[in-house]
Short mmCIF file of C-alpha atoms and ligand atoms in Angstrom, two decimals:
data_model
loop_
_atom_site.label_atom_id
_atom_site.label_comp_id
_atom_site.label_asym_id
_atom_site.label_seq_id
_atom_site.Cartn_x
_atom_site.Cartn_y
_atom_site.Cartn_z
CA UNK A 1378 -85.16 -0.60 -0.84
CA UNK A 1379 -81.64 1.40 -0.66
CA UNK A 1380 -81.32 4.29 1.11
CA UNK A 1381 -80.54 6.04 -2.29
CA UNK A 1382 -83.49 5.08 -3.75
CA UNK A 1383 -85.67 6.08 -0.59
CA UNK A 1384 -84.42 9.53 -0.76
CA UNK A 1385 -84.85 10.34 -4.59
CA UNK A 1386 -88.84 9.56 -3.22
CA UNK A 1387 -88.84 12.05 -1.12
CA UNK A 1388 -86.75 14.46 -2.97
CA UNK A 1389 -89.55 13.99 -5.96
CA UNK A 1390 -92.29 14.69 -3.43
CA UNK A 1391 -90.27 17.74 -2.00
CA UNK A 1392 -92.39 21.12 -2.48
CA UNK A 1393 -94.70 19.91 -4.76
CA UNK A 1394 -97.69 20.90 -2.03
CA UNK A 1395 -95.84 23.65 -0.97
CA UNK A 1396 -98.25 26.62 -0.01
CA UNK A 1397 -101.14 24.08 -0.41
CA UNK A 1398 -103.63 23.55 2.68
CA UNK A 1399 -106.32 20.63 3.00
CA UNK A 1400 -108.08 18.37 5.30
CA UNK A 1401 -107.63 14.57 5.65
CA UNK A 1402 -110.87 12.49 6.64
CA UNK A 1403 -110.18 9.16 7.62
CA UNK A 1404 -107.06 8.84 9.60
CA UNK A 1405 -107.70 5.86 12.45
CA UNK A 1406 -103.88 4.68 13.22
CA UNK A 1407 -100.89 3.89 11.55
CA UNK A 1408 -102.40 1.23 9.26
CA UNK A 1409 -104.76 4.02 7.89
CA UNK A 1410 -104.49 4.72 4.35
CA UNK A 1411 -105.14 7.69 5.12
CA UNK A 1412 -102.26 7.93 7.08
CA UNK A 1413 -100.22 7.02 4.31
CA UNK A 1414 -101.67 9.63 2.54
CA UNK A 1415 -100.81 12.26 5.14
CA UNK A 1416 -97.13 11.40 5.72
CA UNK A 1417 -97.03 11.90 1.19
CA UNK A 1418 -98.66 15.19 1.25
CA UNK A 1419 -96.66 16.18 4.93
CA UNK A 1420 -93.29 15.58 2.86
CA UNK A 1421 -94.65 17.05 -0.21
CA UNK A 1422 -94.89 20.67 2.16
CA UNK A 1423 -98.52 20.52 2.44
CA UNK A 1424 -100.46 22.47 5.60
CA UNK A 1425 -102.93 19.19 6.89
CA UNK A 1426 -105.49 19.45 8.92
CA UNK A 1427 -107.23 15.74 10.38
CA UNK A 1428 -110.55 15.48 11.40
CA UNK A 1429 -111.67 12.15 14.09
CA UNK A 1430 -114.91 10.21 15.00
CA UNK A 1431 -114.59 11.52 18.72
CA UNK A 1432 -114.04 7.86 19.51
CA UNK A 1433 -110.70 8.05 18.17
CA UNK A 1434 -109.91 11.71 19.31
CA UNK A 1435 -106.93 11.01 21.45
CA UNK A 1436 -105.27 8.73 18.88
CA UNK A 1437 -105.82 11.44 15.94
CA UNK A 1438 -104.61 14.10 18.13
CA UNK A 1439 -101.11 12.14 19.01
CA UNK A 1440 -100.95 11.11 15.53
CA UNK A 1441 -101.18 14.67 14.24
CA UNK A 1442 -98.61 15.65 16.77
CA UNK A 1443 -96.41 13.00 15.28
CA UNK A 1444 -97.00 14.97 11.87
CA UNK A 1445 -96.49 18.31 13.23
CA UNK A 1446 -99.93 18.74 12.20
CA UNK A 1447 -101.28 21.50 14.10
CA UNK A 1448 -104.85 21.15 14.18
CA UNK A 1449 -108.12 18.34 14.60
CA UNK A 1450 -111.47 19.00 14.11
CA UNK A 1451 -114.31 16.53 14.75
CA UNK A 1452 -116.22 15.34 11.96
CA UNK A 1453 -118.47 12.24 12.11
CA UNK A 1454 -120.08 12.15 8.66
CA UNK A 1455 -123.56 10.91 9.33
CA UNK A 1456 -124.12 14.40 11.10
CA UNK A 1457 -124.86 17.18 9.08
CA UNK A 1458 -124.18 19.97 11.58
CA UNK A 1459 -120.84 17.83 12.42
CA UNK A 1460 -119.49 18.38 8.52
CA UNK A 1461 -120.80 21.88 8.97
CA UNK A 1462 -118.86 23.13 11.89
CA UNK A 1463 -115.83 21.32 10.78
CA UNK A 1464 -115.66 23.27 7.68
CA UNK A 1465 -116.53 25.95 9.39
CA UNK A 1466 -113.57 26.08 11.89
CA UNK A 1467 -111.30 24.80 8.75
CA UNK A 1468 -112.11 27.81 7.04
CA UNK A 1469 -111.18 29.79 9.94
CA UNK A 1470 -108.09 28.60 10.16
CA UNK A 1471 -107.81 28.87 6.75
CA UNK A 1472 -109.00 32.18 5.83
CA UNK A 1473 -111.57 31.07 3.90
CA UNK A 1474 -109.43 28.66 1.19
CA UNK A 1475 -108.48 25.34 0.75
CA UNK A 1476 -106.60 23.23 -1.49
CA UNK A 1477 -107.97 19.86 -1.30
CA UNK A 1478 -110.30 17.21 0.94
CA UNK A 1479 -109.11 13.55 1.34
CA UNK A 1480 -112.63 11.27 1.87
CA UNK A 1481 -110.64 8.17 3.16
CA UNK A 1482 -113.64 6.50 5.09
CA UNK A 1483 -116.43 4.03 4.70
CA UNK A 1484 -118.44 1.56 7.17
CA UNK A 1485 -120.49 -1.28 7.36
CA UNK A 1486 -121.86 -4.04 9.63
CA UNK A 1487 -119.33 -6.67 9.89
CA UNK A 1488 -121.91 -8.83 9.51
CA UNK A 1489 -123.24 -7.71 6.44
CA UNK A 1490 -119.35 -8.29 4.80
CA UNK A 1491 -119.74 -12.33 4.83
CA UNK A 1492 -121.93 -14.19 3.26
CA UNK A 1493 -124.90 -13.44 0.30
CA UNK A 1494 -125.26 -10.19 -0.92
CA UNK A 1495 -129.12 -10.60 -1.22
CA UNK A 1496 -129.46 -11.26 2.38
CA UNK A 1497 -128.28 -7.65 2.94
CA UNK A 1498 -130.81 -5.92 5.67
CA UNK A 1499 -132.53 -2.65 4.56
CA UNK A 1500 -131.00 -0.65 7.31
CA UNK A 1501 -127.49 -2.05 6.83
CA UNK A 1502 -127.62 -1.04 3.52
CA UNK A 1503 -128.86 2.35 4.03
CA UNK A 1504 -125.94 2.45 6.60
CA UNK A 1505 -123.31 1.71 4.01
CA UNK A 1506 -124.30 4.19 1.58
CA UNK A 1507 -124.83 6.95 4.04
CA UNK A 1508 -121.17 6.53 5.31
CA UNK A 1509 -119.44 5.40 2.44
CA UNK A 1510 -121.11 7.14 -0.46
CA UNK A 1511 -123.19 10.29 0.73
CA UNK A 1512 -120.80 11.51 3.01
CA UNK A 1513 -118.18 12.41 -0.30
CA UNK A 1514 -121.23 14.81 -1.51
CA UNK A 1515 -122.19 16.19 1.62
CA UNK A 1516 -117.88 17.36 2.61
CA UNK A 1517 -118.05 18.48 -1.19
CA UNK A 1518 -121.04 20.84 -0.70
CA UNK A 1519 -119.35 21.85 2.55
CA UNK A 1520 -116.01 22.68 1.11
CA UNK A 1521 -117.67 24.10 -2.07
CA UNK A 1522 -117.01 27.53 -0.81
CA UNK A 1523 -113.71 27.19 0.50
CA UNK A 1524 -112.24 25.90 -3.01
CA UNK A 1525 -114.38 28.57 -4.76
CA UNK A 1526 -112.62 31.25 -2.51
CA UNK A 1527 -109.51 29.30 -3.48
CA UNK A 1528 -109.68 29.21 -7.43
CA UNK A 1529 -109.97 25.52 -7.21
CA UNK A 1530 -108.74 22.37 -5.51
CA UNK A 1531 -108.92 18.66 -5.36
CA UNK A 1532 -111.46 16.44 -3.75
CA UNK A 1533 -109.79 12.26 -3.60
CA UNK A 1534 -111.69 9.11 -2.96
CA UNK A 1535 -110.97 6.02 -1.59
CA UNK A 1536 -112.39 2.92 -3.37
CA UNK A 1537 -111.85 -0.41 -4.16
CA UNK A 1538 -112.40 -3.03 -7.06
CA UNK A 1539 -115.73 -4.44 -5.26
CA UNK A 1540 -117.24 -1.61 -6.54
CA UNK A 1541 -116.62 -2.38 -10.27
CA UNK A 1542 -116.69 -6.22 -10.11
CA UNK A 1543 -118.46 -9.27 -7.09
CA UNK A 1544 -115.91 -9.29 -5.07
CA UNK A 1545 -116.57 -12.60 -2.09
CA UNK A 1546 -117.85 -10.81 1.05
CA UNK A 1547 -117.55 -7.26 -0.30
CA UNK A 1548 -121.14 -6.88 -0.66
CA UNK A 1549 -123.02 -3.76 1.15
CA UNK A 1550 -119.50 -2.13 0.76
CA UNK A 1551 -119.17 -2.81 -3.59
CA UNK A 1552 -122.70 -1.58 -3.80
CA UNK A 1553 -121.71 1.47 -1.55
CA UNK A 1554 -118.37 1.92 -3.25
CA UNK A 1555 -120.29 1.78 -6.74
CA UNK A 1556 -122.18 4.91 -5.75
CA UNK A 1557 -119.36 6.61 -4.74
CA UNK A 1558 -117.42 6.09 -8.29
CA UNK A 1559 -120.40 7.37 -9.99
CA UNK A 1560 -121.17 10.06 -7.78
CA UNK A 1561 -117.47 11.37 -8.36
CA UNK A 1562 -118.78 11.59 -11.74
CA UNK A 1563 -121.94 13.99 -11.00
CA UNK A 1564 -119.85 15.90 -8.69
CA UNK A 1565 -116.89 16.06 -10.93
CA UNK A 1566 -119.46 18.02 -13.45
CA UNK A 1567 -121.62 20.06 -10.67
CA UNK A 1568 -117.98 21.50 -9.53
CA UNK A 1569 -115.53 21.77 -12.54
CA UNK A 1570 -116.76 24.81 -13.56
CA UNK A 1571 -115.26 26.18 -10.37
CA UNK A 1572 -112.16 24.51 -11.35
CA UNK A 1573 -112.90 21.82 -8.55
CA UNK A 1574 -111.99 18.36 -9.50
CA UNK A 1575 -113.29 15.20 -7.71
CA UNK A 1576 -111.26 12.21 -8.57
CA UNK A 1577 -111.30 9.00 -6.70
CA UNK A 1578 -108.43 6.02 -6.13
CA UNK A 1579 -109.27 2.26 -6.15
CA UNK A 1580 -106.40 0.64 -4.11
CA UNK A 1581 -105.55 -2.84 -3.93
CA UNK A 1582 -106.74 -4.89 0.00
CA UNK A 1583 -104.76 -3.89 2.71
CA UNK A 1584 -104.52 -4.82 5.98
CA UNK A 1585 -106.46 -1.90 8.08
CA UNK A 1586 -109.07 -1.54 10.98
CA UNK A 1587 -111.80 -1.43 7.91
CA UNK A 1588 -110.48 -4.00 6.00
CA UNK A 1589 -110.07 -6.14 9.01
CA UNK A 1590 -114.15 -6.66 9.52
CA UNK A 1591 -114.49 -8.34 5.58
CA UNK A 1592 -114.08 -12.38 5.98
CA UNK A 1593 -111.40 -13.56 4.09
CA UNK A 1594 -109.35 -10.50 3.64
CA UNK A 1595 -106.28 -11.89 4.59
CA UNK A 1596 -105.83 -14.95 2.23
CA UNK A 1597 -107.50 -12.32 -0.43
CA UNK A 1598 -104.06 -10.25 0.12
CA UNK A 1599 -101.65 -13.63 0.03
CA UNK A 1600 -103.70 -14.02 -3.09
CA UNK A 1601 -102.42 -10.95 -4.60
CA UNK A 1602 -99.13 -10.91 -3.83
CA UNK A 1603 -98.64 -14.15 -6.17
CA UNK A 1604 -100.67 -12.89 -8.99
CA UNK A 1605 -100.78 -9.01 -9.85
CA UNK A 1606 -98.90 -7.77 -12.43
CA UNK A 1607 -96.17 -6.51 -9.81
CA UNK A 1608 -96.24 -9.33 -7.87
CA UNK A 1609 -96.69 -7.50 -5.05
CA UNK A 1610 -99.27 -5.94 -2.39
CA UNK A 1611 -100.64 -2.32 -2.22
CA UNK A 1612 -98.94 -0.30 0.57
CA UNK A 1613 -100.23 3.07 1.54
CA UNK A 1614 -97.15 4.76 1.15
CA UNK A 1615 -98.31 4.41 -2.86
CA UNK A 1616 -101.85 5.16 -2.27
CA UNK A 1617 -100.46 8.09 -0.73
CA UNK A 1618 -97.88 9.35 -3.66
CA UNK A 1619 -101.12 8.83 -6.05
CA UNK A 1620 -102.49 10.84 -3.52
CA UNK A 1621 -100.11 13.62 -3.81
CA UNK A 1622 -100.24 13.96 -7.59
CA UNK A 1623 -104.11 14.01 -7.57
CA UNK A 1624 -103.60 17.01 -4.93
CA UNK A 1625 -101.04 18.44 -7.04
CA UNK A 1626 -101.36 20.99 -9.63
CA UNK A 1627 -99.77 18.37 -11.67
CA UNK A 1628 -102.82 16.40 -11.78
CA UNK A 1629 -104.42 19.55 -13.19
CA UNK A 1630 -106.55 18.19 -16.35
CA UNK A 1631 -107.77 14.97 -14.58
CA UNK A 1632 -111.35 14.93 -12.89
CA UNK A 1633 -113.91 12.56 -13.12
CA UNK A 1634 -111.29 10.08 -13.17
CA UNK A 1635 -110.84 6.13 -10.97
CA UNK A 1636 -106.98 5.27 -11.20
CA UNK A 1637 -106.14 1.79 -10.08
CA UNK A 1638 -103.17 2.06 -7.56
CA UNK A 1639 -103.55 -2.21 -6.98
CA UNK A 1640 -100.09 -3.73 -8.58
CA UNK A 1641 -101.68 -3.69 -11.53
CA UNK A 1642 -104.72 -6.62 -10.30
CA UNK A 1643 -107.71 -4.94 -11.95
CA UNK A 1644 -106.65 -5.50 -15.50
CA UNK A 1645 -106.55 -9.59 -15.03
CA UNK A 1646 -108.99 -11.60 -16.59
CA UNK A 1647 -108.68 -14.62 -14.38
CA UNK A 1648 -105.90 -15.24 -11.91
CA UNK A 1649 -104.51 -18.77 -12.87
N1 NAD B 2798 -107.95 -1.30 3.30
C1 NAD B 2798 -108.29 -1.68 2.08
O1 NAD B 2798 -108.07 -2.81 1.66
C2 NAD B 2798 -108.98 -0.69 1.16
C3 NAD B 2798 -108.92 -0.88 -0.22
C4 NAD B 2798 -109.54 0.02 -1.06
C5 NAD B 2798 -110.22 1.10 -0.52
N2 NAD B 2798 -110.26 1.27 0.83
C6 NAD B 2798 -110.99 2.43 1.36
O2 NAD B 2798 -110.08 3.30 2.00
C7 NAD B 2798 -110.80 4.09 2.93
C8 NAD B 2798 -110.07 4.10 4.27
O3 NAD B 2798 -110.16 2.83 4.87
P1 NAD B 2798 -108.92 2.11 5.57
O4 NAD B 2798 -108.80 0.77 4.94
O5 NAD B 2798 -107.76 3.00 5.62
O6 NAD B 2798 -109.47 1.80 7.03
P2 NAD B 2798 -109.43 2.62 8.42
O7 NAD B 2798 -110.23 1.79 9.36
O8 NAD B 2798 -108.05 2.94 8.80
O9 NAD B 2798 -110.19 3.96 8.06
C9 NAD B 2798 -111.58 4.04 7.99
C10 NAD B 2798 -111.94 5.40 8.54
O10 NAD B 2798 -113.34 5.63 8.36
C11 NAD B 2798 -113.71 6.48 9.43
N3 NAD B 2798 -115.16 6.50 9.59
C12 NAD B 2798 -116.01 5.44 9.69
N4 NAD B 2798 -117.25 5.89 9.92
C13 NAD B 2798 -117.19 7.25 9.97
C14 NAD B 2798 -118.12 8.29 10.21
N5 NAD B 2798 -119.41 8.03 10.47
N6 NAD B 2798 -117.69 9.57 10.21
C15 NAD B 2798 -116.38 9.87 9.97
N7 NAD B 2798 -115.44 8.93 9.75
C16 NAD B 2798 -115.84 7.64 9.75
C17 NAD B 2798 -113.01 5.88 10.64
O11 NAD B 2798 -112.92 6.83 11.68
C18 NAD B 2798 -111.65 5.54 10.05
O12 NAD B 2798 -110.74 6.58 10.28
C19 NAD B 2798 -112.21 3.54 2.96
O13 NAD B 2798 -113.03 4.26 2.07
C20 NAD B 2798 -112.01 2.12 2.42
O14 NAD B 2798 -113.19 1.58 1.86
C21 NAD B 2798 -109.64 0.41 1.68
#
């Protein structure tokens, strides 16, 4: 890409968050999509805030310093009082409003992402969905009152195509990420009244810590690269843009709504 071309990008992302504050779950390294996410809204002139498993506090905290983001709050999402005081100390920073909540996170036993999906064990699967899909309506009821002091705000999703479609090895995870599409749905209802939308983003495999733990990933991603529409892989830098628009006032009439950000691989039929 020419140098031109990489600084129209950020010129188009320039100010569009400006004045906006919001809180990125999900942010592990580099590879993170939610780290792609963050350095899109950080050029658009958003205010972030990441939260950490306290496993990975040191390597959120230098992260955020990286960002010039000022502030991390702990938040593991299988604890309710966790997602309480988070949002509590967010909206003290805050004064009470927020602009949007990235849910970039999910989990599952490793060895429940190989294999048949009808050997999946009662507790793994309870797991899964507690993580992956529970946790998006427990940080909305949380930040409920922060957006309502606000006027309004976004609420994004991460997702993936396992959720729609059998996916090899995706198992526990497409069943999980199937209850998270739908329950953007309920919650896009329960909260649009309040001018809250919940919207969620199915991005094409990429190479990350979570991704990492489904067999096969890799040759699924040389896969994709021969056959999507583009030709090409997902990177996070356009999950992240995609990101920005859905945080954006620009995005203003969409809720409810799964957009594709995968080179285009959802819409194929077969792949020969
Ligand atoms: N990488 C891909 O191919 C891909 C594709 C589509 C969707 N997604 C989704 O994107 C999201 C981010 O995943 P990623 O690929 O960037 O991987 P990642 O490993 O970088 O991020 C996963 C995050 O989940 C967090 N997490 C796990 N359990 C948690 C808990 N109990 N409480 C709080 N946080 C917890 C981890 O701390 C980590 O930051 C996930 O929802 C994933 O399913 C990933």
């Amino acid at each position: 890409m020419t140098t031109e071309v990489q600084e129209k990008k950020v010129d188009v992302r320039n100010g569009i968050l400006a004045g906006k504050k919001g809180v990125i779950l999900g942010i592990a390294n580099k590879w993170s999509i939610a780290w792609g996410i963050a350095n899109s809204l950080k050029e658009a002139g958003a205010e972030l805030t990441f939260t950490y498993q306290e496993r990975l506090k040191d390597r959120v905290d230098k992260l955020a310093e990286e960002l010039d983001v000022k502030n991390t709050v702990e938040c593991d999402v299988t604890s309710d009082e966790q997602i309480t005081n988070a949002f509590k100390t967010i909206s003290d920073l805050y004064n009470g409003k927020i602009d949007f909540v990235i849910h970039s996170l999910a989990f599952a036993k490793k060895d429940e992402l190989e294999g048949r999906y009808v050997d999946t064990s009662r507790d793994g699967y309870i797991l899964a969905q507690d993580i992956s899909a529970f946790s998006l309506a427990a940080v909305a009821k949380a930040a409920e009152p922060l957006f309502e002091a606000n006027g309004g705000g976004s609420i994004i999703t991460l997702t993936y195509l396992g959720g729609e479609r059998v996916v090899k090895n995706y198992n526990v995870m497409g069943v999980a990420k199937a209850a998270l599409e739908c329950s953007v749905k309920y919650l896009a209802n329960d909260l649009g009244p309040k001018k809250i939308r919940v919207n969620a983003i199915s991005a094409g495999p990429i190479k990350t810590l979570a991704s990492s733990a489904i067999s096969g990933i890799q040759t699924m991603i040389s896969q994709i690269a021969d056959v999507s529409p583009l030709r090409k892989n997902t990177e996070t830098e356009e999950v992240g843009d995609t990101a920005l628009f859905l945080a954006s006032d620009l995005s203003r009439g969409i809720t409810g709504e799964l957009i594709h950000v995968d080179a285009g691989f959802h819409i194929l039929g077969a792949t020969n």
